CSV table of C-alpha atoms and ligand atoms in Angstrom, one decimal:
chain,number,residue,atom,x,y,z
W,45,MET,CA,-64.5,137.8,125.6
W,46,ILE,CA,-64.7,136.5,129.2
W,47,GLY,CA,-66.2,133.2,130.0
W,48,ALA,CA,-66.7,130.8,133.0
W,49,VAL,CA,-66.5,127.0,133.1
W,50,ILE,CA,-68.3,125.8,136.2
W,51,ALA,CA,-67.5,122.2,137.1
W,52,ALA,CA,-70.6,120.4,138.2
W,53,ALA,CA,-70.1,116.9,136.9
W,54,GLY,CA,-68.8,115.3,140.2
W,55,LYS,CA,-70.8,112.9,142.3
W,56,GLY,CA,-69.9,114.5,145.6
W,57,LEU,CA,-69.9,111.1,147.3
W,58,ARG,CA,-68.2,112.4,150.5
W,59,ALA,CA,-71.2,114.5,151.4
W,60,GLY,CA,-73.2,111.2,151.7
W,61,PHE,CA,-76.3,112.4,149.8
W,62,GLU,CA,-78.2,110.1,147.5
W,63,LYS,CA,-77.6,112.5,144.6
W,64,ASN,CA,-75.1,115.1,143.4
W,65,LYS,CA,-74.5,117.5,146.3
W,66,LEU,CA,-74.6,120.4,144.0
W,67,LEU,CA,-78.3,119.7,143.4
W,68,MET,CA,-79.1,119.7,147.1
W,69,PRO,CA,-80.8,122.7,148.6
W,70,LEU,CA,-78.7,125.5,150.3
W,71,GLY,CA,-81.5,127.7,151.7
W,72,GLU,CA,-84.1,128.2,149.0
W,73,LYS,CA,-82.1,127.2,146.0
W,74,THR,CA,-79.7,124.5,145.1
W,75,VAL,CA,-75.9,124.8,145.7
W,76,LEU,CA,-75.3,125.0,142.0
W,77,GLU,CA,-77.9,127.8,141.5
W,78,GLU,CA,-76.3,129.8,144.3
W,79,THR,CA,-72.9,129.4,142.6
W,80,VAL,CA,-74.1,130.3,139.1
W,81,ARG,CA,-76.1,133.2,140.4
W,82,VAL,CA,-72.9,135.0,141.7
W,83,PHE,CA,-71.4,134.6,138.2
W,84,ALA,CA,-74.5,135.7,136.4
W,85,GLU,CA,-75.2,138.7,138.6
W,86,SER,CA,-71.6,139.9,138.6
W,87,GLY,CA,-72.1,141.1,135.0
W,88,LEU,CA,-68.5,140.2,134.4
W,89,PHE,CA,-69.1,137.2,132.0
W,90,ASP,CA,-70.1,137.1,128.4
W,91,GLU,CA,-70.6,133.3,128.5
W,92,ILE,CA,-71.2,130.7,131.2
W,93,VAL,CA,-70.6,127.0,130.5
W,94,ILE,CA,-71.7,124.4,133.0
W,95,VAL,CA,-70.2,120.9,132.9
W,96,ALA,CA,-72.7,118.2,134.0
W,97,SER,CA,-72.6,114.5,134.3
W,98,GLU,CA,-74.8,112.4,132.1
W,99,THR,CA,-77.0,111.6,135.2
W,100,ASP,CA,-77.6,115.3,136.0
W,101,GLU,CA,-77.5,116.8,132.5
W,102,ARG,CA,-81.2,117.2,132.1
W,103,GLU,CA,-81.9,118.5,135.6
W,104,ILE,CA,-79.1,121.0,135.3
W,105,GLN,CA,-80.2,122.1,131.8
W,106,SER,CA,-83.7,122.7,133.2
W,107,LEU,CA,-82.3,124.8,136.0
W,108,PHE,CA,-80.3,127.0,133.6
W,109,PRO,CA,-82.1,127.1,130.3
W,110,ALA,CA,-80.0,130.1,129.2
W,111,PHE,CA,-76.6,128.6,129.7
W,112,LYS,CA,-74.5,126.1,127.7
W,113,ILE,CA,-74.5,122.7,129.4
W,114,VAL,CA,-71.6,120.4,128.4
W,115,ARG,CA,-71.3,116.7,129.2
W,116,GLY,CA,-68.5,115.9,131.7
W,117,GLY,CA,-65.7,113.3,131.3
W,118,ALA,CA,-64.5,110.5,133.5
W,119,THR,CA,-62.4,112.8,135.7
W,120,ARG,CA,-62.4,116.5,136.8
W,121,THR,CA,-59.5,117.2,134.4
W,122,GLN,CA,-61.4,115.7,131.5
W,123,SER,CA,-64.6,117.5,132.5
W,124,VAL,CA,-63.0,120.9,132.5
W,125,LEU,CA,-61.4,120.1,129.2
W,126,ASN,CA,-64.8,119.5,127.7
W,127,GLY,CA,-66.0,122.8,129.1
W,128,LEU,CA,-63.0,124.6,127.7
W,129,ARG,CA,-63.6,123.1,124.3
W,130,ALA,CA,-67.2,124.3,124.3
W,131,SER,CA,-66.2,127.8,125.4
W,132,ARG,CA,-65.6,130.6,122.9
W,133,ALA,CA,-64.0,133.0,125.4
W,134,ASN,CA,-60.4,134.0,125.3
W,135,ILE,CA,-60.2,134.5,129.1
W,136,VAL,CA,-61.8,131.7,131.1
W,137,LEU,CA,-62.4,131.3,134.8
W,138,VAL,CA,-62.7,127.6,135.9
W,139,HIS,CA,-64.8,127.3,139.1
W,140,ASP,CA,-66.0,124.5,141.4
W,141,GLY,CA,-69.8,124.3,141.4
W,142,ALA,CA,-69.5,123.5,145.1
W,143,ARG,CA,-68.2,127.0,146.0
W,144,PRO,CA,-71.3,129.1,146.2
W,145,TYR,CA,-69.7,131.7,148.5
W,146,VAL,CA,-67.5,133.1,145.8
W,147,THR,CA,-67.9,136.9,145.5
W,148,LYS,CA,-67.9,139.4,142.6
W,149,GLU,CA,-64.7,140.8,144.1
W,150,ILE,CA,-62.9,137.5,143.9
W,151,LEU,CA,-64.1,137.0,140.3
W,152,SER,CA,-63.0,140.4,139.2
W,153,ASP,CA,-59.6,140.1,140.9
W,154,CYS,CA,-59.1,136.8,139.1
W,155,ILE,CA,-60.0,138.4,135.8
W,156,GLU,CA,-57.6,141.3,136.4
W,157,SER,CA,-54.8,138.9,137.4
W,158,VAL,CA,-55.2,137.0,134.1
W,159,LYS,CA,-55.1,140.3,132.1
W,160,LYS,CA,-52.0,141.4,134.0
W,161,TYR,CA,-50.1,138.2,134.6
W,162,GLY,CA,-51.6,135.6,132.4
W,163,SER,CA,-53.3,133.6,135.2
W,164,GLY,CA,-55.1,134.1,138.5
W,165,ILE,CA,-55.4,131.3,141.1
W,166,ALA,CA,-57.7,132.3,144.0
W,167,ALA,CA,-55.8,131.5,147.2
W,168,TYR,CA,-55.3,132.6,150.8
W,169,PRO,CA,-52.4,132.2,153.2
W,170,ALA,CA,-52.5,129.1,155.4
W,171,THR,CA,-52.9,130.0,159.1
W,172,ASP,CA,-52.2,126.5,160.4
W,173,THR,CA,-49.0,124.6,160.0
W,174,VAL,CA,-49.2,122.2,157.1
W,175,ALA,CA,-47.5,118.8,157.0
W,176,ARG,CA,-47.1,116.0,154.6
W,177,ALA,CA,-47.7,112.6,156.2
W,178,LYS,CA,-47.9,108.9,155.2
W,179,ASP,CA,-49.5,106.2,157.4
W,180,GLU,CA,-50.0,108.9,160.1
W,181,LYS,CA,-46.3,109.6,160.1
W,182,ILE,CA,-45.2,113.1,159.3
W,183,THR,CA,-42.7,113.1,156.4
W,184,GLU,CA,-42.4,116.8,155.9
W,185,ILE,CA,-43.5,119.9,157.8
W,186,CYS,CA,-44.1,122.7,155.5
W,187,GLY,CA,-44.9,125.2,158.2
W,188,LYS,CA,-47.1,128.0,157.1
W,189,GLU,CA,-44.6,130.5,155.7
W,190,ASN,CA,-45.3,130.9,152.0
W,191,ILE,CA,-48.0,128.2,152.2
W,192,TYR,CA,-51.3,129.0,150.4
W,193,ILE,CA,-54.6,127.3,150.3
W,194,LEU,CA,-55.7,127.1,146.6
W,195,GLN,CA,-59.3,127.5,145.6
W,196,THR,CA,-61.2,128.3,142.5
W,197,PRO,CA,-61.8,130.5,140.5
W,198,GLN,CA,-58.7,129.8,138.5
W,199,GLY,CA,-58.4,132.0,135.5
W,200,PHE,CA,-56.3,131.6,132.3
W,201,TYR,CA,-56.2,132.5,128.7
W,202,ARG,CA,-58.2,129.6,127.3
W,203,GLU,CA,-55.7,128.9,124.5
W,204,GLU,CA,-52.8,128.7,127.0
W,205,LEU,CA,-54.7,126.3,129.3
W,206,LEU,CA,-55.7,124.1,126.3
W,207,GLU,CA,-52.0,124.1,125.3
W,208,ALA,CA,-51.1,122.7,128.8
W,209,TYR,CA,-53.5,119.8,128.2
W,210,GLU,CA,-51.6,119.0,125.0
W,211,LYS,CA,-48.1,119.4,126.6
W,212,ALA,CA,-48.7,117.6,129.8
W,213,PRO,CA,-51.6,115.1,129.5
W,214,GLY,CA,-52.6,113.5,132.8
W,215,GLU,CA,-54.8,113.9,135.8
W,216,TYR,CA,-54.4,117.0,138.0
W,217,PRO,CA,-56.0,118.1,141.3
W,218,ASP,CA,-56.7,121.5,139.7
W,219,GLU,CA,-56.0,123.6,136.7
W,220,SER,CA,-53.1,125.5,138.3
W,221,SER,CA,-51.2,122.2,138.6
W,222,LEU,CA,-51.9,121.4,134.9
W,223,PHE,CA,-50.9,124.9,133.9
W,224,ALA,CA,-47.6,124.6,135.8
W,225,ALA,CA,-47.0,121.1,134.3
W,226,GLY,CA,-47.5,122.7,131.0
W,227,GLY,CA,-44.4,124.9,131.7
W,228,ARG,CA,-46.0,128.1,132.9
W,229,THR,CA,-46.0,129.8,136.3
W,230,PRO,CA,-49.5,130.2,137.8
W,231,ARG,CA,-50.0,133.5,139.6
W,232,LEU,CA,-52.0,133.8,142.9
W,233,CYS,CA,-54.9,136.2,143.3
W,234,LYS,CA,-57.2,137.0,146.1
W,235,GLY,CA,-59.2,134.1,147.6
W,236,SER,CA,-60.9,133.8,151.0
W,237,PRO,CA,-61.6,131.2,153.6
W,238,GLN,CA,-65.3,132.1,153.1
W,239,ASN,CA,-65.0,130.9,149.5
W,240,CYS,CA,-65.0,127.3,150.9
W,241,LYS,CA,-65.9,124.2,149.0
W,242,LEU,CA,-69.0,122.4,150.4
W,243,THR,CA,-67.7,118.8,150.9
W,244,PHE,CA,-69.3,117.2,153.9
W,245,ARG,CA,-73.0,117.0,154.9
W,246,GLU,CA,-72.4,119.5,157.8
W,247,ASP,CA,-71.3,122.1,155.2
W,248,PHE,CA,-74.9,122.2,154.0
W,249,GLY,CA,-76.0,123.9,157.2
W,250,PHE,CA,-77.3,122.9,160.6
W,251,PRO,CA,-80.7,121.2,160.0
W,252,PHE,CA,-82.5,123.3,162.7
W,253,ARG,CA,-84.1,126.7,162.8
W,254,VAL,CA,-85.2,128.7,165.8
W,255,GLY,CA,-88.0,131.2,166.0
W,256,ASN,CA,-89.5,133.6,168.5
W,257,GLY,CA,-92.9,135.2,168.9
W,258,TYR,CA,-94.7,137.6,171.1
W,259,ASP,CA,-98.3,138.7,171.5
W,260,THR,CA,-100.5,140.6,173.8
W,261,HIS,CA,-104.3,141.3,174.1
W,262,PRO,CA,-106.3,143.5,176.4
W,263,LEU,CA,-108.5,142.0,179.1
W,264,VAL,CA,-112.1,143.1,179.0
W,265,GLN,CA,-115.4,142.2,180.6
W,266,GLY,CA,-117.8,140.0,178.6
W,267,ARG,CA,-115.2,137.9,176.7
W,268,ASP,CA,-114.1,134.3,177.3
W,269,LEU,CA,-110.5,133.9,178.5
W,270,ILE,CA,-108.9,131.3,176.2
W,271,LEU,CA,-105.2,130.4,176.6
W,272,CYS,CA,-103.7,127.6,174.4
W,273,GLY,CA,-107.2,126.5,173.5
W,274,VAL,CA,-108.3,126.1,177.2
W,275,LYS,CA,-111.3,128.1,178.3
W,276,ILE,CA,-110.4,129.4,181.8
W,277,PRO,CA,-113.1,130.6,184.2
W,278,HIS,CA,-112.4,134.3,184.9
W,279,ASP,CA,-114.4,137.5,185.2
W,280,LYS,CA,-112.6,139.0,182.1
W,281,GLY,CA,-111.4,137.6,178.8
W,282,LEU,CA,-109.0,138.7,176.1
W,283,LEU,CA,-110.3,141.0,173.4
W,284,GLY,CA,-109.4,140.4,169.7
W,285,HIS,CA,-110.7,139.7,166.2
W,286,SER,CA,-110.2,136.0,166.8
W,287,ASP,CA,-110.5,134.2,170.1
W,288,ALA,CA,-107.5,136.4,171.2
W,289,ASP,CA,-105.5,133.4,172.4
W,290,ALA,CA,-102.3,135.3,173.0
W,291,PRO,CA,-100.0,132.3,173.7
W,292,ALA,CA,-101.3,130.5,170.6
W,293,HIS,CA,-100.6,133.6,168.6
W,294,ALA,CA,-97.1,134.0,170.0
W,295,LEU,CA,-96.4,130.4,169.1
W,296,THR,CA,-97.8,130.9,165.6
W,297,ASP,CA,-95.5,133.8,165.1
W,298,ALA,CA,-92.5,131.8,166.4
W,299,LEU,CA,-93.3,129.0,163.9
W,300,LEU,CA,-93.6,131.4,161.0
W,301,SER,CA,-90.4,133.2,162.0
W,302,ALA,CA,-88.4,130.0,162.4
W,303,ALA,CA,-89.5,129.0,158.9
W,304,GLY,CA,-88.5,132.3,157.5
W,305,LEU,CA,-92.1,133.3,156.7
W,306,ARG,CA,-94.0,136.6,157.4
W,307,ASP,CA,-96.0,137.2,160.6
W,308,ILE,CA,-99.4,136.0,161.6
W,309,GLY,CA,-101.2,139.1,160.4
W,310,THR,CA,-100.0,138.4,156.8
W,311,TYR,CA,-101.6,134.9,156.7
W,312,PHE,CA,-104.6,135.5,159.0
W,313,PRO,CA,-105.5,139.2,158.7
W,314,ASP,CA,-107.8,140.6,161.4
W,315,THR,CA,-109.6,142.5,158.7
W,316,ASP,CA,-110.8,139.2,157.2
W,317,GLU,CA,-114.3,138.2,158.3
W,318,LYS,CA,-113.2,134.5,158.0
W,319,TYR,CA,-111.1,134.8,161.1
W,320,LYS,CA,-113.7,136.6,163.3
W,321,GLY,CA,-113.9,134.6,166.5
W,322,ALA,CA,-111.6,132.1,165.0
W,323,ASN,CA,-110.2,129.2,167.1
W,324,SER,CA,-106.5,130.1,167.3
W,325,LEU,CA,-105.5,126.5,167.5
W,326,GLU,CA,-107.0,126.1,164.0
W,327,LEU,CA,-104.8,128.9,162.9
W,328,LEU,CA,-101.8,127.2,164.5
W,329,ARG,CA,-102.7,124.0,162.7
W,330,LYS,CA,-102.8,125.9,159.3
W,331,THR,CA,-99.5,127.5,160.2
W,332,LEU,CA,-98.0,124.1,160.8
W,333,GLU,CA,-98.9,123.3,157.2
W,334,LEU,CA,-97.1,126.4,155.9
W,335,VAL,CA,-94.0,125.4,158.0
W,336,LYS,CA,-94.1,121.9,156.5
W,337,GLU,CA,-94.3,123.4,153.0
W,338,GLN,CA,-90.9,125.0,153.8
W,339,GLY,CA,-89.6,121.5,154.7
W,340,TYR,CA,-89.6,121.8,158.4
W,341,VAL,CA,-91.4,120.3,161.4
W,342,PRO,CA,-91.4,121.4,165.1
W,343,GLU,CA,-88.9,119.7,167.5
W,344,ASN,CA,-90.0,121.4,170.6
W,345,ALA,CA,-91.9,124.6,171.8
W,346,SER,CA,-91.5,126.8,174.8
W,347,VAL,CA,-94.2,129.3,175.9
W,348,THR,CA,-94.3,131.9,178.7
W,349,ILE,CA,-97.6,133.5,179.7
W,350,LEU,CA,-97.6,136.7,181.6
W,351,ALA,CA,-100.8,137.2,183.6
W,352,GLN,CA,-101.4,138.8,187.0
W,353,ARG,CA,-104.7,136.8,187.4
W,354,PRO,CA,-106.2,134.2,187.3
W,355,LYS,CA,-103.9,131.4,188.6
W,356,LEU,CA,-103.0,129.3,185.6
W,357,ALA,CA,-101.3,126.4,187.2
W,358,PRO,CA,-104.4,124.1,187.2
W,359,TYR,CA,-104.7,124.5,183.4
W,360,ILE,CA,-101.1,124.2,182.3
W,361,GLU,CA,-101.2,120.4,181.6
W,362,GLN,CA,-104.3,120.8,179.4
W,363,MET,CA,-102.6,123.7,177.5
W,364,ARG,CA,-99.5,121.5,176.9
W,365,ARG,CA,-101.6,118.7,175.6
W,366,ASN,CA,-103.5,121.0,173.2
W,367,LEU,CA,-100.3,122.5,171.8
W,368,ALA,CA,-98.6,119.1,171.5
W,369,ASN,CA,-101.6,117.7,169.7
W,370,VAL,CA,-101.6,120.5,167.1
W,371,LEU,CA,-97.8,120.4,166.6
W,372,ALA,CA,-97.7,116.6,166.5
W,373,ILE,CA,-94.9,116.4,169.1
W,374,PRO,CA,-94.9,114.6,172.5
W,375,VAL,CA,-96.3,116.6,175.5
W,376,SER,CA,-92.9,116.5,177.2
W,377,PHE,CA,-91.6,118.6,174.2
W,378,VAL,CA,-94.0,121.5,175.0
W,379,GLY,CA,-93.0,123.7,178.0
W,380,ILE,CA,-95.4,126.3,179.3
W,381,SER,CA,-94.6,128.6,182.2
W,382,ALA,CA,-96.8,131.2,183.7
W,383,THR,CA,-95.7,134.3,185.6
W,384,THR,CA,-97.2,137.4,187.1
W,385,THR,CA,-95.4,140.7,186.7
W,386,GLU,CA,-95.6,141.4,190.5
W,387,LYS,CA,-98.4,143.9,189.8
W,388,LEU,CA,-96.1,146.0,187.6
W,389,GLY,CA,-97.2,147.5,184.3
W,390,PHE,CA,-100.3,146.8,182.2
W,391,ILE,CA,-100.2,143.1,183.0
W,392,GLY,CA,-99.9,143.8,186.7
W,393,ARG,CA,-102.9,146.1,186.5
W,394,GLU,CA,-104.8,143.3,184.9
W,395,GLU,CA,-105.4,145.3,181.7
W,396,GLY,CA,-104.0,142.6,179.5
W,397,ILE,CA,-102.2,139.3,179.1
W,398,ALA,CA,-99.0,138.8,177.1
W,399,SER,CA,-97.1,135.7,175.9
W,400,TYR,CA,-93.6,134.9,174.5
W,401,ALA,CA,-93.0,131.7,172.6
W,402,SER,CA,-89.9,130.0,171.1
W,403,VAL,CA,-89.8,127.0,168.8
W,404,LEU,CA,-87.2,124.8,167.3
W,405,LEU,CA,-87.8,123.4,163.9
W,406,LYS,CA,-86.0,120.5,162.3
W,407,LYS,CA,-85.6,119.6,158.7
W,408,ASN,CA,-88.4,117.2,157.7
W,409,SER,CA,-86.5,114.2,156.2
Z,675,MG,MG1,-102.9,138.2,168.7
């Protein structure tokens, strides 16, 4: 029987969050959910035990109702021991909850190593020179020859690791040191730099998202020309189900794209009577709500309008104010440029107007 003990009882103070970093989001799920998902989806484990602190026990149990949650101890070494005692597996892989980028391949290599050699310590060769130092003075240069960076998973026969706890009580940085202190020789297996431990706030991802959008509508007689909510005097206007405000639509798609959502047609279908003649700035406003639900707000927006005629320069300031107003950002954070296409293509022939938009979202804290 093969089991996993996932260490999640730390406080993760170095990341500087107000709560356990493992319960912070990494994309759509928490770090711990991402880590546990790899184990669960690998199909390699008969049992998964998660070690949680008293503070987080309930929250972690509610995230993983199917798994065994065990109360951690005062230190990592003690916490893992509690997990091992609760396990019924004969081969057990100990893993840091803060390593969500572990792969099925690393896990199966580790298991194979235990079966063949009695243990498996995920590791990869150091590429930088490693030194020991005290008070900023180097006391020993270890070079990089035969130097490995140790990670988790670290796999063992559970009974043998428990034996090491008895033989060599104390605190250890990881289970391989404990295993070695217990008189056995830990064996390396395949780790990877990608299987890194999330330690600092930056490891949780850059808190910005960029998005692009594009839209075009045909120019026809008998329609109003509306660009970024400004009604512009012209002999033609843009044709569409809504008010056909192409730059507003491009910006809407840029926002949705940046937030990882679907496109404008998904949320405001042109088959829906509700949106017939709709004011596109209203759609933009609703889109902003969808973006906020994803935990983001706009930082700045940049829009390009491609039109052979009319001259848009007199209206640009009003357009900027309109967009800034809807996005709730300063006018100076909205850039709008207008260009002709030198009479080339459908835009040059005044058959239509197109627009590109980019937006930067930031995490809404
Ligand atoms: Mg459109």
